[in-house]
Amino acid sequence: MQITFLGTSSGVPTRSRNVSSIALRLPQRAELWLFDCGEGTQHQFLRSELKVSQLSRIFITHMHGDHIFGLMGLLATCGLAGNANRIDIYGPPELEDYLKSCTRYSQTHFSYPVKVHRVKPGIIYEDEEYIVSCGPLKHRVPAFGYRIEEKERPGRFYVEKAQALGIPPGPIYGKLKNGEIVTLPDGRQINGSALCGKPEIGRKFVYCTDTVLCDGAIELADGADVLIHEATFSHLDADMAFQRLHSTSTMAAQVALAAGVKTLLMTHFSPRYAPGNDIVLEDLLKEARAIFPNTKMAYDFMSYDIPRNQELVIAS
């Protein structure tokens, strides 16, 4: 699970930061999931090592332009390139109407299936490896945060133990690896769990923007390995944050602390903290670390690998 930041600015792009978009790369599946798609996101793809041909799912937090204005262009490019098989898009109810209007008035026709899913709090997608859920945030328009949870992974299958028991290789090894009880041709019953190591806890990744400090973000981020949270304003500009329903750096840190996350990655910074101003981004980082030390400040094209959990599930 590798995160790449394609845009870390709030509201408008700057010379060094584009508007919101984050990619989650799943190399073992050759898949790419995108979170928000601000204007210019497809240009950011071109400047990165990511492959737009692997894009399969897009998750939109809310309908403000700095989070969706790049969506239509990216989808059209995927069609013209002829390398998209299917793209599923998740977001607020208005998202489907927005895309329908864009395609209608621009006379754009996708050469591949595009499915828009209207999200509501709870599980919105699940497969054999991942569960994706969303929860409400607190912003000027309806906004959702997303939680991607990797399912528990089976423990290592000890082939040498199976061979020592005289179990022949084949499909039976797959059943044993899944912890099933199998009966051998000679009548012996073998419990697969006895031939496997303890299962591994799945990783948890949470994305929260745009929002002011709220219980919804804390609940969504509970126990996450990585929390990406907006930090539009400095703590010194908290009044402005409350007025615009955005977060300060200290609010992001409070969410991380209350939720018990391992790492906080801050993003969505106001351009007002450019170098040379009275308050700069390094000040926001200091503010957050005073509350939650394991905080990092994202920048465009920054990549972060979510490490596998070393802690193992204790078998019941």
Short mmCIF file of C-alpha atoms in Angstrom, two decimals:
data_model
loop_
_atom_site.label_atom_id
_atom_site.label_comp_id
_atom_site.label_asym_id
_atom_site.label_seq_id
_atom_site.Cartn_x
_atom_site.Cartn_y
_atom_site.Cartn_z
CA MET A 1 0.00 0.00 0.00
CA GLN A 2 1.80 3.09 -1.28
CA ILE A 3 0.41 6.63 -1.00
CA THR A 4 1.42 9.32 -3.50
CA PHE A 5 0.33 12.92 -3.04
CA LEU A 6 -0.62 14.53 -6.35
CA GLY A 7 -1.93 17.77 -4.84
CA THR A 8 -1.53 19.26 -1.36
CA SER A 9 -2.79 22.85 -1.71
CA SER A 10 -6.11 24.20 -0.46
CA GLY A 11 -8.47 26.06 -2.76
CA VAL A 12 -6.08 27.10 -5.52
CA PRO A 13 -2.86 25.68 -6.94
CA THR A 14 0.50 27.31 -6.25
CA ARG A 15 3.83 27.08 -8.06
CA SER A 16 4.84 24.06 -5.98
CA ARG A 17 1.51 22.53 -4.91
CA ASN A 18 -1.47 21.44 -6.97
CA VAL A 19 -5.00 21.12 -5.54
CA SER A 20 -6.25 17.99 -3.81
CA SER A 21 -5.60 14.50 -5.09
CA ILE A 22 -4.03 11.43 -3.52
CA ALA A 23 -3.28 8.07 -5.11
CA LEU A 24 -3.22 4.75 -3.28
CA ARG A 25 -1.20 2.19 -5.21
CA LEU A 26 -1.85 -1.52 -4.69
CA PRO A 27 1.07 -3.15 -6.56
CA GLN A 28 0.06 -6.76 -5.86
CA ARG A 29 -3.17 -6.11 -7.79
CA ALA A 30 -1.72 -3.68 -10.35
CA GLU A 31 -4.45 -1.27 -9.24
CA LEU A 32 -4.58 2.42 -8.41
CA TRP A 33 -7.25 4.10 -6.30
CA LEU A 34 -7.61 7.88 -6.39
CA PHE A 35 -8.94 10.12 -3.63
CA ASP A 36 -10.25 13.45 -4.91
CA CYS A 37 -9.34 14.84 -8.31
CA GLY A 38 -8.62 18.55 -8.35
CA GLU A 39 -7.91 20.48 -11.53
CA GLY A 40 -4.65 19.37 -13.17
CA THR A 41 -4.56 15.92 -11.59
CA GLN A 42 -3.92 14.23 -14.94
CA HIS A 43 -0.91 16.51 -15.43
CA GLN A 44 0.38 15.38 -12.03
CA PHE A 45 0.06 11.78 -13.20
CA LEU A 46 2.37 12.62 -16.11
CA ARG A 47 4.96 14.02 -13.71
CA SER A 48 4.83 10.96 -11.46
CA GLU A 49 5.69 7.29 -11.86
CA LEU A 50 2.03 6.29 -11.52
CA LYS A 51 0.24 4.59 -14.40
CA VAL A 52 -3.19 5.99 -15.20
CA SER A 53 -3.92 2.68 -16.96
CA GLN A 54 -4.10 1.05 -13.49
CA LEU A 55 -6.78 3.44 -12.25
CA SER A 56 -9.84 1.46 -11.17
CA ARG A 57 -11.58 3.41 -8.37
CA ILE A 58 -12.01 7.10 -7.54
CA PHE A 59 -13.32 8.35 -4.20
CA ILE A 60 -14.58 11.94 -4.00
CA THR A 61 -14.98 13.57 -0.59
CA HIS A 62 -17.25 16.49 -1.53
CA MET A 63 -18.33 18.70 -4.40
CA HIS A 64 -16.06 21.74 -4.03
CA GLY A 65 -14.16 22.54 -7.20
CA ASP A 66 -10.64 22.04 -5.86
CA HIS A 67 -11.59 18.40 -5.30
CA ILE A 68 -13.51 17.59 -8.52
CA PHE A 69 -12.54 19.96 -11.36
CA GLY A 70 -9.94 17.50 -12.69
CA LEU A 71 -12.29 14.52 -12.75
CA MET A 72 -13.92 14.98 -16.14
CA GLY A 73 -10.63 15.66 -17.90
CA LEU A 74 -9.01 12.61 -16.37
CA LEU A 75 -11.91 10.34 -17.32
CA ALA A 76 -11.92 11.66 -20.89
CA THR A 77 -8.17 11.08 -21.21
CA CYS A 78 -8.54 7.51 -19.96
CA GLY A 79 -11.06 6.92 -22.74
CA LEU A 80 -8.95 8.50 -25.47
CA ALA A 81 -5.91 6.51 -24.38
CA GLY A 82 -7.95 3.34 -24.71
CA ASN A 83 -6.41 1.75 -21.65
CA ALA A 84 -9.30 1.82 -19.15
CA ASN A 85 -11.37 -1.31 -18.55
CA ARG A 86 -13.80 0.06 -15.96
CA ILE A 87 -13.72 2.86 -13.41
CA ASP A 88 -15.95 2.96 -10.33
CA ILE A 89 -16.49 6.38 -8.78
CA TYR A 90 -17.76 6.96 -5.24
CA GLY A 91 -19.00 10.25 -3.85
CA PRO A 92 -21.88 12.47 -2.70
CA PRO A 93 -25.29 12.19 -4.42
CA GLU A 94 -24.67 15.31 -6.55
CA LEU A 95 -21.60 13.74 -8.17
CA GLU A 96 -23.59 11.66 -10.64
CA ASP A 97 -25.60 14.68 -11.82
CA TYR A 98 -22.40 16.69 -12.20
CA LEU A 99 -20.76 14.05 -14.41
CA LYS A 100 -23.91 13.59 -16.48
CA SER A 101 -24.02 17.34 -17.16
CA CYS A 102 -20.32 17.41 -18.07
CA THR A 103 -20.67 14.56 -20.54
CA ARG A 104 -23.84 16.02 -22.02
CA TYR A 105 -22.62 19.55 -22.64
CA SER A 106 -19.11 18.56 -23.73
CA GLN A 107 -20.43 15.75 -25.95
CA THR A 108 -17.99 13.35 -24.29
CA HIS A 109 -18.65 9.63 -24.60
CA PHE A 110 -16.62 7.18 -22.56
CA SER A 111 -15.33 4.12 -24.38
CA TYR A 112 -15.34 2.11 -21.16
CA PRO A 113 -17.86 1.53 -18.33
CA VAL A 114 -18.06 4.26 -15.67
CA LYS A 115 -20.19 3.50 -12.63
CA VAL A 116 -21.03 6.21 -10.09
CA HIS A 117 -21.89 5.04 -6.57
CA ARG A 118 -23.75 7.39 -4.24
CA VAL A 119 -22.17 6.92 -0.84
CA LYS A 120 -23.74 6.98 2.59
CA PRO A 121 -22.12 6.24 5.97
CA GLY A 122 -21.00 2.64 6.30
CA ILE A 123 -19.35 0.09 4.04
CA ILE A 124 -19.37 1.17 0.40
CA TYR A 125 -17.09 -1.47 -1.14
CA GLU A 126 -15.69 -4.85 -0.16
CA ASP A 127 -13.71 -7.58 -1.87
CA GLU A 128 -11.55 -10.48 -0.73
CA GLU A 129 -8.75 -8.15 0.44
CA TYR A 130 -10.20 -4.77 1.39
CA ILE A 131 -13.14 -3.07 3.05
CA VAL A 132 -13.84 0.57 2.20
CA SER A 133 -16.17 2.57 4.42
CA CYS A 134 -17.05 6.24 4.70
CA GLY A 135 -18.33 8.58 7.37
CA PRO A 136 -19.66 12.14 7.53
CA LEU A 137 -17.35 15.07 8.18
CA LYS A 138 -18.27 18.66 9.07
CA HIS A 139 -17.89 21.13 6.21
CA ARG A 140 -19.90 23.80 4.38
CA VAL A 141 -21.30 21.16 2.01
CA PRO A 142 -21.89 17.43 2.63
CA ALA A 143 -18.47 15.81 2.92
CA PHE A 144 -17.24 12.29 3.59
CA GLY A 145 -14.03 10.78 4.88
CA TYR A 146 -12.87 7.38 3.67
CA ARG A 147 -11.37 4.41 5.52
CA ILE A 148 -9.59 1.60 3.66
CA GLU A 149 -9.07 -1.47 5.77
CA GLU A 150 -7.00 -4.41 4.65
CA LYS A 151 -8.45 -7.72 5.77
CA GLU A 152 -6.52 -10.00 8.08
CA ARG A 153 -3.89 -11.92 6.12
CA PRO A 154 -3.37 -15.66 6.65
CA GLY A 155 -0.19 -16.64 8.44
CA ARG A 156 2.72 -18.20 6.62
CA PHE A 157 2.08 -21.79 5.48
CA TYR A 158 4.93 -24.05 6.60
CA VAL A 159 5.43 -26.31 3.60
CA GLU A 160 8.20 -28.24 5.35
CA LYS A 161 5.78 -29.31 8.11
CA ALA A 162 3.28 -30.54 5.53
CA GLN A 163 5.99 -32.48 3.73
CA ALA A 164 7.17 -34.02 7.00
CA LEU A 165 3.62 -35.32 7.54
CA GLY A 166 3.69 -36.89 4.09
CA ILE A 167 1.03 -34.61 2.67
CA PRO A 168 1.34 -34.53 -1.13
CA PRO A 169 1.56 -31.09 -2.85
CA GLY A 170 -1.49 -29.87 -4.73
CA PRO A 171 -4.81 -28.12 -4.11
CA ILE A 172 -4.87 -29.56 -0.61
CA TYR A 173 -2.10 -27.12 0.36
CA GLY A 174 -4.42 -24.21 -0.42
CA LYS A 175 -7.09 -25.58 1.90
CA LEU A 176 -4.56 -26.12 4.67
CA LYS A 177 -3.22 -22.58 4.23
CA ASN A 178 -6.77 -21.29 4.74
CA GLY A 179 -6.90 -23.14 8.07
CA GLU A 180 -9.35 -25.79 6.91
CA ILE A 181 -9.49 -29.33 8.30
CA VAL A 182 -8.83 -31.82 5.52
CA THR A 183 -9.02 -35.58 5.36
CA LEU A 184 -6.11 -37.34 3.66
CA PRO A 185 -6.52 -40.45 1.47
CA ASP A 186 -5.17 -42.57 4.35
CA GLY A 187 -7.93 -41.29 6.66
CA ARG A 188 -5.86 -38.87 8.73
CA GLN A 189 -7.44 -35.50 9.51
CA ILE A 190 -5.13 -32.51 9.42
CA ASN A 191 -5.98 -29.12 10.87
CA GLY A 192 -4.49 -26.50 8.57
CA SER A 193 -4.11 -23.95 11.36
CA ALA A 194 -1.50 -26.21 12.95
CA LEU A 195 0.65 -25.80 9.82
CA CYS A 196 0.38 -22.01 9.62
CA GLY A 197 1.83 -19.08 11.48
CA LYS A 198 -0.43 -16.59 13.21
CA PRO A 199 -2.46 -14.34 10.90
CA GLU A 200 -1.31 -10.79 10.25
CA ILE A 201 -3.39 -7.73 11.15
CA GLY A 202 -4.48 -5.77 8.10
CA ARG A 203 -3.39 -2.18 7.56
CA LYS A 204 -5.78 0.78 7.89
CA PHE A 205 -5.61 3.99 5.86
CA VAL A 206 -7.94 6.96 6.47
CA TYR A 207 -8.46 10.13 4.42
CA CYS A 208 -10.27 13.10 6.00
CA THR A 209 -10.80 16.39 4.13
CA ASP A 210 -12.46 18.91 4.12
CA THR A 211 -13.62 19.25 7.71
CA VAL A 212 -13.36 21.16 10.93
CA LEU A 213 -12.60 19.16 14.08
CA CYS A 214 -15.44 16.66 14.55
CA ASP A 215 -16.27 13.33 16.18
CA GLY A 216 -16.88 11.79 12.76
CA ALA A 217 -13.21 12.10 11.81
CA ILE A 218 -12.09 10.59 15.11
CA GLU A 219 -14.44 7.62 14.73
CA LEU A 220 -13.37 7.00 11.15
CA ALA A 221 -9.66 7.18 12.02
CA ASP A 222 -9.85 4.83 15.01
CA GLY A 223 -6.64 2.77 15.20
CA ALA A 224 -5.48 3.68 11.70
CA ASP A 225 -1.92 3.02 10.59
CA VAL A 226 -1.98 6.23 8.54
CA LEU A 227 -4.33 9.20 8.82
CA ILE A 228 -4.26 11.81 6.07
CA HIS A 229 -6.00 14.88 7.47
CA GLU A 230 -6.42 18.39 6.18
CA ALA A 231 -4.55 21.19 7.98
CA THR A 232 -5.63 24.25 6.04
CA PHE A 233 -4.83 26.78 8.75
CA SER A 234 -2.38 27.52 11.53
CA HIS A 235 -3.58 27.34 15.11
CA LEU A 236 -3.17 31.13 15.19
CA ASP A 237 -5.86 31.36 12.51
CA ALA A 238 -8.34 29.12 14.33
CA ASP A 239 -11.12 31.70 14.06
CA MET A 240 -10.86 31.55 10.29
CA ALA A 241 -10.87 27.74 10.41
CA PHE A 242 -14.12 27.68 12.40
CA GLN A 243 -15.73 30.23 10.08
CA ARG A 244 -14.87 28.23 6.97
CA LEU A 245 -15.26 24.79 8.59
CA HIS A 246 -11.68 23.75 7.91
CA SER A 247 -9.06 22.32 10.26
CA THR A 248 -5.99 23.83 11.83
CA SER A 249 -2.79 21.86 12.25
CA THR A 250 -3.64 21.36 15.92
CA MET A 251 -7.11 20.04 15.06
CA ALA A 252 -5.56 17.44 12.77
CA ALA A 253 -3.18 16.44 15.56
CA GLN A 254 -6.05 16.20 18.05
CA VAL A 255 -7.90 13.81 15.74
CA ALA A 256 -4.77 11.66 15.38
CA LEU A 257 -4.21 11.59 19.14
CA ALA A 258 -7.83 10.84 20.04
CA ALA A 259 -8.10 8.12 17.38
CA GLY A 260 -4.86 6.42 18.40
CA VAL A 261 -3.37 6.42 14.90
CA LYS A 262 0.26 5.55 14.22
CA THR A 263 1.16 8.26 11.71
CA LEU A 264 -0.44 11.58 10.75
CA LEU A 265 0.19 13.03 7.29
CA MET A 266 -1.09 16.61 6.99
CA THR A 267 -2.20 18.08 3.66
CA HIS A 268 -4.51 20.74 2.10
CA PHE A 269 -2.50 23.79 3.16
CA SER A 270 -3.62 27.37 2.59
CA PRO A 271 -1.35 29.32 0.20
CA ARG A 272 -1.21 32.08 2.85
CA TYR A 273 1.68 30.23 4.54
CA ALA A 274 4.12 30.67 1.67
CA PRO A 275 7.82 31.30 2.43
CA GLY A 276 8.50 34.84 3.57
CA ASN A 277 5.15 35.32 5.33
CA ASP A 278 4.77 35.80 9.09
CA ILE A 279 3.57 32.20 9.45
CA VAL A 280 5.03 29.46 7.24
CA LEU A 281 4.26 25.77 6.83
CA GLU A 282 7.08 24.73 9.15
CA ASP A 283 5.21 26.53 11.92
CA LEU A 284 2.13 24.38 11.26
CA LEU A 285 4.28 21.27 11.55
CA LYS A 286 5.66 22.41 14.92
CA GLU A 287 2.14 23.12 16.15
CA ALA A 288 0.95 19.63 15.25
CA ARG A 289 3.99 17.83 16.62
CA ALA A 290 3.52 19.53 19.98
CA ILE A 291 0.32 17.44 20.26
CA PHE A 292 1.08 14.42 18.07
CA PRO A 293 4.84 13.91 17.55
CA ASN A 294 4.60 11.39 14.70
CA THR A 295 3.29 13.99 12.25
CA LYS A 296 4.62 14.57 8.74
CA MET A 297 3.82 17.35 6.30
CA ALA A 298 2.92 16.18 2.79
CA TYR A 299 4.17 17.79 -0.41
CA ASP A 300 3.38 17.13 -4.05
CA PHE A 301 4.80 13.80 -5.30
CA MET A 302 5.69 12.67 -1.80
CA SER A 303 5.31 8.90 -1.49
CA TYR A 304 4.69 6.98 1.69
CA ASP A 305 4.66 3.19 2.03
CA ILE A 306 2.32 1.88 4.71
CA PRO A 307 4.40 -0.82 6.40
CA ARG A 308 2.96 -4.21 7.15
CA ASN A 309 1.99 -4.72 10.76
CA GLN A 310 4.57 -6.62 12.77
CA GLU A 311 2.02 -7.29 15.49
CA LEU A 312 0.20 -10.55 14.90
CA VAL A 313 -3.37 -11.48 15.68
CA ILE A 314 -3.54 -13.57 18.83
CA ALA A 315 -5.34 -16.77 17.92
CA SER A 316 -8.43 -17.37 20.03
#
